[in-house]
Tab-separated table of C-alpha atoms in Angstrom:
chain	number	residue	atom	x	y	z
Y	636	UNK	CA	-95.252	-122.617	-53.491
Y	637	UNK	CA	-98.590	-124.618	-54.400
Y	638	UNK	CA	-101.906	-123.349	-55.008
Y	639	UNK	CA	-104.243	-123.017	-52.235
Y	640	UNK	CA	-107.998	-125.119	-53.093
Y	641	UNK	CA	-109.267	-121.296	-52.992
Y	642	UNK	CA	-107.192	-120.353	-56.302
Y	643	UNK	CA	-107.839	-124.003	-57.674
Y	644	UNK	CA	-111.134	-124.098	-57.540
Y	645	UNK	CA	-111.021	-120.353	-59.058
Y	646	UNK	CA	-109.141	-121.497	-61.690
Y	647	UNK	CA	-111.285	-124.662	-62.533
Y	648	UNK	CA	-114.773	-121.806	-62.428
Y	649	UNK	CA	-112.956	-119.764	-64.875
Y	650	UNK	CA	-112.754	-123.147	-67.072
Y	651	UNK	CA	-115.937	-124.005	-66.687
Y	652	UNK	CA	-117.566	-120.559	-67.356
Y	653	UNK	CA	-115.182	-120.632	-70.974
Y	654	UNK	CA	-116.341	-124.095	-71.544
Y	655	UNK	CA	-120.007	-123.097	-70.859
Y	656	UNK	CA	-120.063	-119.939	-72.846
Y	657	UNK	CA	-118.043	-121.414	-75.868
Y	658	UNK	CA	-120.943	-124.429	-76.012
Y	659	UNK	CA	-123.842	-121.696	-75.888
Y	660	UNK	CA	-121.996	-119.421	-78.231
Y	661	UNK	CA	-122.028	-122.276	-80.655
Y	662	UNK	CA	-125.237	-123.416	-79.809
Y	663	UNK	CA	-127.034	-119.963	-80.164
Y	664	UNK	CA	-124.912	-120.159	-83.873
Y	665	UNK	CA	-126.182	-123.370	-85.521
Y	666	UNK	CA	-129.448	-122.458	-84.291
Y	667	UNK	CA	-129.968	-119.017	-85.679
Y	668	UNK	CA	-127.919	-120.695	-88.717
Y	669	UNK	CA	-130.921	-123.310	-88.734
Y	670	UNK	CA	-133.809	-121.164	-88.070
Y	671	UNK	CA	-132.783	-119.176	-91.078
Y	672	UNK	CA	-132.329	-122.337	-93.245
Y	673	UNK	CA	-135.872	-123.089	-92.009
Y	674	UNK	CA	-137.434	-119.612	-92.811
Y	675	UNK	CA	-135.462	-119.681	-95.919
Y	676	UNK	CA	-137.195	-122.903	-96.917
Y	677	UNK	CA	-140.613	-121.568	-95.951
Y	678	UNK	CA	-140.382	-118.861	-98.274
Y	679	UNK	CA	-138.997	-120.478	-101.185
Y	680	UNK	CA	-142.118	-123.124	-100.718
Y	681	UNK	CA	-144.692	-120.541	-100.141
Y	682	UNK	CA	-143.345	-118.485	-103.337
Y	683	UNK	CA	-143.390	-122.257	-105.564
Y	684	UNK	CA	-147.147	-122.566	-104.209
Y	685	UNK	CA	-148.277	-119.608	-105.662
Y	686	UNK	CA	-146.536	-119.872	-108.817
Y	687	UNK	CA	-148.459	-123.227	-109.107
Y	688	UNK	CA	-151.505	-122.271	-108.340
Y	689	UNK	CA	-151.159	-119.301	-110.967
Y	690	UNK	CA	-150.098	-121.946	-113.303
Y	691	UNK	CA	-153.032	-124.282	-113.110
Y	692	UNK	CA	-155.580	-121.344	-113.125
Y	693	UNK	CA	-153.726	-120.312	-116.450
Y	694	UNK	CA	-154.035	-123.966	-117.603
Y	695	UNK	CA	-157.737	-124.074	-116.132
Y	696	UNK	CA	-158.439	-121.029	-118.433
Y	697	UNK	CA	-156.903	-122.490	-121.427
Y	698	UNK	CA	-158.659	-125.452	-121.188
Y	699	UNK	CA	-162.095	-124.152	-120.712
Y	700	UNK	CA	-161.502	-121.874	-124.170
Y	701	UNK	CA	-159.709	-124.480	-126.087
Y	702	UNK	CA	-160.440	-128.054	-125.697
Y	703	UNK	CA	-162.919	-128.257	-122.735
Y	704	UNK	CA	-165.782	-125.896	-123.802
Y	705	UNK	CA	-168.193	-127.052	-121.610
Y	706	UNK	CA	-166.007	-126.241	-118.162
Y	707	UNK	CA	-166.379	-123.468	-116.433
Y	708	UNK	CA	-163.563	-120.751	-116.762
Y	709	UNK	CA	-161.740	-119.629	-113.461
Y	710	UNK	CA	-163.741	-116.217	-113.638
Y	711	UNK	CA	-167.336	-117.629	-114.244
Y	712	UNK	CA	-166.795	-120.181	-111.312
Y	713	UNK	CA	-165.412	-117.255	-108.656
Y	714	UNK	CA	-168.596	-115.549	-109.474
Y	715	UNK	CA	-171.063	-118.246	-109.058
Y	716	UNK	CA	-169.579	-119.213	-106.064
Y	717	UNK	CA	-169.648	-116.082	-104.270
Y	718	UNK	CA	-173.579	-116.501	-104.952
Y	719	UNK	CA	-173.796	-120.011	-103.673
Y	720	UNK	CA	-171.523	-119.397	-100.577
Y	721	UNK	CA	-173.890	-116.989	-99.651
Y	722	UNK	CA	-176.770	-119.306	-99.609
Y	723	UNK	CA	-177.063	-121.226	-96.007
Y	724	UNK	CA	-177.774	-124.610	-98.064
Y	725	UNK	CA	-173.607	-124.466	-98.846
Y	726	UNK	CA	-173.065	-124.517	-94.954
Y	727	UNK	CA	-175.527	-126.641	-94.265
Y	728	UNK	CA	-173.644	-129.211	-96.588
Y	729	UNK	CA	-170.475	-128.502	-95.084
Y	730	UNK	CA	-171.474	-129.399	-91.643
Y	731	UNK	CA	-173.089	-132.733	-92.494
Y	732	UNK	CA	-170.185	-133.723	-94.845
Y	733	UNK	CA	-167.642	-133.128	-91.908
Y	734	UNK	CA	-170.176	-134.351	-89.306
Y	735	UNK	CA	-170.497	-137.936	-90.916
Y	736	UNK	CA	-166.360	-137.122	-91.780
Y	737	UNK	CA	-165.779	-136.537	-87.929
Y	738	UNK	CA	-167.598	-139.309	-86.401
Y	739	UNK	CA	-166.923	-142.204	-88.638
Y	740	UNK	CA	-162.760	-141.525	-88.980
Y	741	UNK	CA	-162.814	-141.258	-85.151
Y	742	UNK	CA	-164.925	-143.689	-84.410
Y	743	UNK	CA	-162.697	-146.183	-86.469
Y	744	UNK	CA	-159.287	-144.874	-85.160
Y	745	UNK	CA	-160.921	-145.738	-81.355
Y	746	UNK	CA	-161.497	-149.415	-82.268
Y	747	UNK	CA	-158.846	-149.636	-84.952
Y	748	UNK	CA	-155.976	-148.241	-83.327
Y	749	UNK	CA	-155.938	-150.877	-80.365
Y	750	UNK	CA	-157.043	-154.087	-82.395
Y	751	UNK	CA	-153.991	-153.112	-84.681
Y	752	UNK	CA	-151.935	-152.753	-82.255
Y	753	UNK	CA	-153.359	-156.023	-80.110
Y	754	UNK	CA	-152.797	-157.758	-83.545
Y	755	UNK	CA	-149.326	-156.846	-84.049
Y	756	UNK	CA	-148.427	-157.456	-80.650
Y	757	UNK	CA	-150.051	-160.686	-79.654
Y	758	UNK	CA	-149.763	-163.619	-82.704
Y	759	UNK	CA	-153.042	-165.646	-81.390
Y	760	UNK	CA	-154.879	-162.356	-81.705
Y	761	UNK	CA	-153.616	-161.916	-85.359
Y	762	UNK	CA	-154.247	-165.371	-86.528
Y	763	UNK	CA	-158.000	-165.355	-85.055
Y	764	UNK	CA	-157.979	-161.976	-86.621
Y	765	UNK	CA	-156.815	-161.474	-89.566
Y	766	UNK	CA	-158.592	-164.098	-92.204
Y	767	UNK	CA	-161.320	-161.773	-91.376
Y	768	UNK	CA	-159.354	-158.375	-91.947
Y	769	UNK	CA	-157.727	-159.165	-95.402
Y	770	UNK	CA	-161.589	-160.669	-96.346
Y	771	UNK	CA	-163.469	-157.517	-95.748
Y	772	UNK	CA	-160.252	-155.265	-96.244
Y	773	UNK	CA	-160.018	-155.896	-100.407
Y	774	UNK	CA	-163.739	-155.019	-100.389
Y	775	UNK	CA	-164.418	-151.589	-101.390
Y	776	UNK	CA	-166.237	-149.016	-99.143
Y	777	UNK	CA	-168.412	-147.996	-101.745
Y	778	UNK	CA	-169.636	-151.662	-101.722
Y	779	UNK	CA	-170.921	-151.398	-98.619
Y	780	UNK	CA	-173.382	-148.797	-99.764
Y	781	UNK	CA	-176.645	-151.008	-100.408
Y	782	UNK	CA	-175.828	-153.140	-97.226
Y	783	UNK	CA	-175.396	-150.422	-94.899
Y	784	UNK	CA	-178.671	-149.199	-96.071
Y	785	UNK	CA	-180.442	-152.419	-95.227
Y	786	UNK	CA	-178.335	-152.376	-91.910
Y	787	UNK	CA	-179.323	-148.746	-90.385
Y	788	UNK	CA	-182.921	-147.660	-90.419
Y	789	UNK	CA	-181.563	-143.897	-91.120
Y	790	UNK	CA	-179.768	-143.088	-93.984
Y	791	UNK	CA	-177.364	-140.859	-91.906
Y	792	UNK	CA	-175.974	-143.825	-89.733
Y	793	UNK	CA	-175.149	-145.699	-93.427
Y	794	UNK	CA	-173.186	-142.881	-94.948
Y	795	UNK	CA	-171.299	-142.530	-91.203
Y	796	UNK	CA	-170.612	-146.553	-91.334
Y	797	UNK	CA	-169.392	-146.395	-95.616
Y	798	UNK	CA	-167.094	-143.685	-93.938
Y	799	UNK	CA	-166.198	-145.705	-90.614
Y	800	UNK	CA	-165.002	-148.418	-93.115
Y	801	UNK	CA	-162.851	-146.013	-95.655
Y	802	UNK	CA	-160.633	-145.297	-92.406
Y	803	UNK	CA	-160.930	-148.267	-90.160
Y	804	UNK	CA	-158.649	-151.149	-92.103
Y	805	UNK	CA	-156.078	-148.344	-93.331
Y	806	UNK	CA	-155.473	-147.290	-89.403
Y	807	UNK	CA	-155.390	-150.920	-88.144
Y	808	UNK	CA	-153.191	-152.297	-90.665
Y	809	UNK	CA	-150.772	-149.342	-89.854
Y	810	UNK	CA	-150.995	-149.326	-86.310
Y	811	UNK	CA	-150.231	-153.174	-86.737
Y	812	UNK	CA	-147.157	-152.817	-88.817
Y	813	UNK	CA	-146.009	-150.329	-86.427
Y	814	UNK	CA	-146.163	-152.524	-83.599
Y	815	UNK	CA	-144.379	-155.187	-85.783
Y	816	UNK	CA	-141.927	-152.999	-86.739
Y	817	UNK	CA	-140.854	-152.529	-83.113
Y	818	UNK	CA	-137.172	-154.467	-82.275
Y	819	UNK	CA	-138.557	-157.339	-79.864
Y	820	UNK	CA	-135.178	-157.130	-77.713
Y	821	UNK	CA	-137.165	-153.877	-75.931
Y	822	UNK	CA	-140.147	-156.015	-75.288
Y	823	UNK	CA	-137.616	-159.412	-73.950
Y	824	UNK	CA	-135.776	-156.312	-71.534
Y	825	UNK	CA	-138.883	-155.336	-70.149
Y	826	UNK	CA	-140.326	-158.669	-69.453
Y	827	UNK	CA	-136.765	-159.277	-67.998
Y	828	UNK	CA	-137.278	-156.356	-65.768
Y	829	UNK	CA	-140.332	-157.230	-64.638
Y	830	UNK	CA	-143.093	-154.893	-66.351
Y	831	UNK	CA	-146.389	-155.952	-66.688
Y	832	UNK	CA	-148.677	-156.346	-69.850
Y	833	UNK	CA	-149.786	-152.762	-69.180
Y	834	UNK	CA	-146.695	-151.105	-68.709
Y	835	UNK	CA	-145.205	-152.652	-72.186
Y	836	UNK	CA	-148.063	-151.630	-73.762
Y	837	UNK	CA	-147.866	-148.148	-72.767
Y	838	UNK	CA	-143.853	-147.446	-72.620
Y	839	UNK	CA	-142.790	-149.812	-75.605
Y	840	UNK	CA	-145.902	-150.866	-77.904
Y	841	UNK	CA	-147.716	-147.220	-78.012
Y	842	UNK	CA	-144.639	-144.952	-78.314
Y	843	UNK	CA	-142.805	-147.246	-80.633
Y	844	UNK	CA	-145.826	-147.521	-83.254
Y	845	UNK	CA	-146.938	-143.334	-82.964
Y	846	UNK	CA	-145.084	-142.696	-86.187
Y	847	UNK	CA	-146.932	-145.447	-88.155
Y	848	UNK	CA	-150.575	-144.827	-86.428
Y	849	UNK	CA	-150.131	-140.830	-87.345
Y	850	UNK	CA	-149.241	-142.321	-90.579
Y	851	UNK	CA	-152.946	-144.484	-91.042
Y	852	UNK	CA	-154.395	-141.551	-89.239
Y	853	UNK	CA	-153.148	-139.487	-92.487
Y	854	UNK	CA	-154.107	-141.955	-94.945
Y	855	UNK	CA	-157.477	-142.620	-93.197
Y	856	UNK	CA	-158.724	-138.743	-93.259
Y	857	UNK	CA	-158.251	-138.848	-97.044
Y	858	UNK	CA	-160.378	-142.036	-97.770
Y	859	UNK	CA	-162.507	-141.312	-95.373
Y	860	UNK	CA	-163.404	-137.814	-97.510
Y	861	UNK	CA	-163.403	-140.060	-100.529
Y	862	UNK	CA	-166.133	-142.484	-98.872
Y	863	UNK	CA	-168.255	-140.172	-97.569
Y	864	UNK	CA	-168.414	-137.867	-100.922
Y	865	UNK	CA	-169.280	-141.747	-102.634
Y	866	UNK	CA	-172.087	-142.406	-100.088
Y	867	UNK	CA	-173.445	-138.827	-100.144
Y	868	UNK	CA	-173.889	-139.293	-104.498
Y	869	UNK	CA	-175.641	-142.966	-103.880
Y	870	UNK	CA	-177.245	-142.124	-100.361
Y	871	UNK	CA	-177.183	-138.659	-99.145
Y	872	UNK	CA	-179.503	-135.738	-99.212
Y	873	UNK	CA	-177.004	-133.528	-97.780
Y	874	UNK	CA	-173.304	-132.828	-97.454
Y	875	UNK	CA	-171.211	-131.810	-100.554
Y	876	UNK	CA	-171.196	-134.764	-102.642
Y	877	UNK	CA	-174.735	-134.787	-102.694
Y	878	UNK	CA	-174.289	-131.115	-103.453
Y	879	UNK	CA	-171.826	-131.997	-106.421
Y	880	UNK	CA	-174.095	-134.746	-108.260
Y	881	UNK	CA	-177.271	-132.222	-107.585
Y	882	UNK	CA	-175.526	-129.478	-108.904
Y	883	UNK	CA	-173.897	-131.711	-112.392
Y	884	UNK	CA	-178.049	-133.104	-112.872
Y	885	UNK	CA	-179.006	-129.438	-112.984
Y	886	UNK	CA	-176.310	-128.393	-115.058
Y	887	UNK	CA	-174.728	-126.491	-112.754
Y	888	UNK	CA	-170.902	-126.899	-113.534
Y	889	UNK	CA	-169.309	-124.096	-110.872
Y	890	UNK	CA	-171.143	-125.323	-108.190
Y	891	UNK	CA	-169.597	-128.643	-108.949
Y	892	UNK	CA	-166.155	-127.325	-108.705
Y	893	UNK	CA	-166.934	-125.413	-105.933
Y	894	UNK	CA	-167.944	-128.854	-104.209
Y	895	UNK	CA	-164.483	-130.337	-105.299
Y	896	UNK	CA	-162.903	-127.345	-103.857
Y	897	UNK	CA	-164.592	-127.699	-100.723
Y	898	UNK	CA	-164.062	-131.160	-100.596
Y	899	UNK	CA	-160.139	-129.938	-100.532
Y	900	UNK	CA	-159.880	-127.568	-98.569
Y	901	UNK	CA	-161.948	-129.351	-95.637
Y	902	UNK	CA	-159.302	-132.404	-96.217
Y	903	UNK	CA	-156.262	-130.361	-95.996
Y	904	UNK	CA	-157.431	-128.678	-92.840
Y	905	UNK	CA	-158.110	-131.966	-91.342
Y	906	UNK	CA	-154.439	-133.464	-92.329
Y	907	UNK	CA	-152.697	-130.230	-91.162
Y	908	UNK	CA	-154.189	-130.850	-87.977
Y	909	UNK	CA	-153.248	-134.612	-87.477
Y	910	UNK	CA	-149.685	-133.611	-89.302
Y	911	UNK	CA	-149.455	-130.673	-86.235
Y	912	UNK	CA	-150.397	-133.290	-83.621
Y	913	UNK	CA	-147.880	-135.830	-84.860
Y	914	UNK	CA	-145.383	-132.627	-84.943
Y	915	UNK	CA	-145.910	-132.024	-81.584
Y	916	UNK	CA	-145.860	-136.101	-80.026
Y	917	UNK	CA	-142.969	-137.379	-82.456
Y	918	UNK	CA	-140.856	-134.551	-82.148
Y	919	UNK	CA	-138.101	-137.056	-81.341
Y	920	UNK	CA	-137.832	-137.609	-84.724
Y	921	UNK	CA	-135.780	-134.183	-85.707
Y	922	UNK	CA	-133.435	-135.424	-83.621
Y	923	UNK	CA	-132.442	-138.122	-86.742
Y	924	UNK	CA	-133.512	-136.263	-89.361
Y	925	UNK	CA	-131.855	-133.051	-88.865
């Protein structure tokens, strides 16, 4: 006697409810097996962070009693900055160092971030372009310093503009390799299929170069911390360079360390936060390095 379609299509449930709970049973075990691996890994780096950060203070210490008499020992430095981060002149050169920072890195990623990507992309754009970029690009930022004063009236739009120039011809020339980098059989399909200028440019040329424009955005934020520390020595009477050279001509020593430190920790925060926005926009990429 056959089966009735009632008891077949019974049967082919139960199947499909084993199938189903066999995939998530193995699914909820490689990814508890991978979260672990992850937390695991987390640990063992923030354990091998401390240990080399106690390292270097040790090595800090021995160098200020041994060969390097005239630095400041880990202890001395702690304590003179405590006094000088209580002093609103510190904050004061904090927010004009990542004022001048803020504006000129974004202001170059707005204009270099298309023109990169227009120069990858389109070959009479690059060859109008780029005698130009690799002219100005092997000059370095800090030589801008005495033009950019002639330039701008104010001294604060020069040190914004030695900073603009730090991060705009590391973010173009990344977002242009990016774009070159793309296989040009997606752009010949989508012309095929009828997209429009626009529509490449957002669905092939912008996705396709994220990983190398996060990349320049990176790279710019650290010379752009670089320049503006420069400027701020030659040009500045604020911000923290300017607060590192005042502090070395008055023979201050921690507060010049305290400046570097500054100078670090204000660039690291900066990177973790372009790293956590390319985290969140490429996340595709886990996908092939997993």
């Amino acid at each position: 006697m056959s089966n009735s379609p009632q008891d077949q299509q019974s049967k082919e449930n139960i199947v499909t409810s084993h199938m189903r709970a066999s995939v998530k049973a193995r699914y909820e075990e490689v990814y508890l097996k991978r979260s672990q691996e992850q937390k695991r890994l987390k640990r063992s780096q923030v354990i091998t962070g401390i240990l080399g950060g106690v390292a270097f203070v040790i090595f800090w210490h021995i160098c200020s009693q041994t060969i390097m008499s005239k630095l400041p020992s880990p202890w001395d430095t702690l304590v003179q900055s405590i006094k000088t981060v209580m002093d609103p002149w510190y904050y004061k050169s904090v927010y004009h160092s990542l004022f001048r920072v803020l504006l000129g890195f974004c202001t170059a990623s707005a204009i270099a971030i298309p023109l990169g990507l227009t120069m990858g992309w389109n070959r009479i754009v690059r060859d109008l372009t780029m005698p130009g970029f690799e002219l100005f690009r092997s000059v370095p930022p800090v030589a801008w310093v005495p033009l950019s004063i002639i330039i701008f009236a104010q001294m604060e739009y020069s040190i914004v503009f030695i900073t603009f120039t730090g991060a705009f011809f590391v973010v173009a020339l990344n977002a242009k390799l990016g774009a070159e980098s793309i296989d040009q059989s997606l752009f010949r399909a989508a012309w095929c299929l009828g997209a429009n200028p626009r529509q490449v440019f957002r669905h092939i040329l912008l996705p396709g170069s994220l990983p190398s424009i996060f990349m320049g955005l990176a790279l710019g934020m650290g010379i752009a911390w670089q320049t503006v520390v420069a400027a701020e020595m030659i040009a500045g009477q604020y911000g923290l360079g300017y607060l590192a050279w005042e502090s070395y001509s008055l023979i201050r020593f921690p507060e010049v360390i305290l400046a570097m430190a500054s100078i670090g920790v204000l660039g690291y925060v900066c990177s973790a936060i372009l790293r956590g926005i390319a985290n969140k926009y490429l996340a595709w990429r886990k996908v092939y390095t997993a």
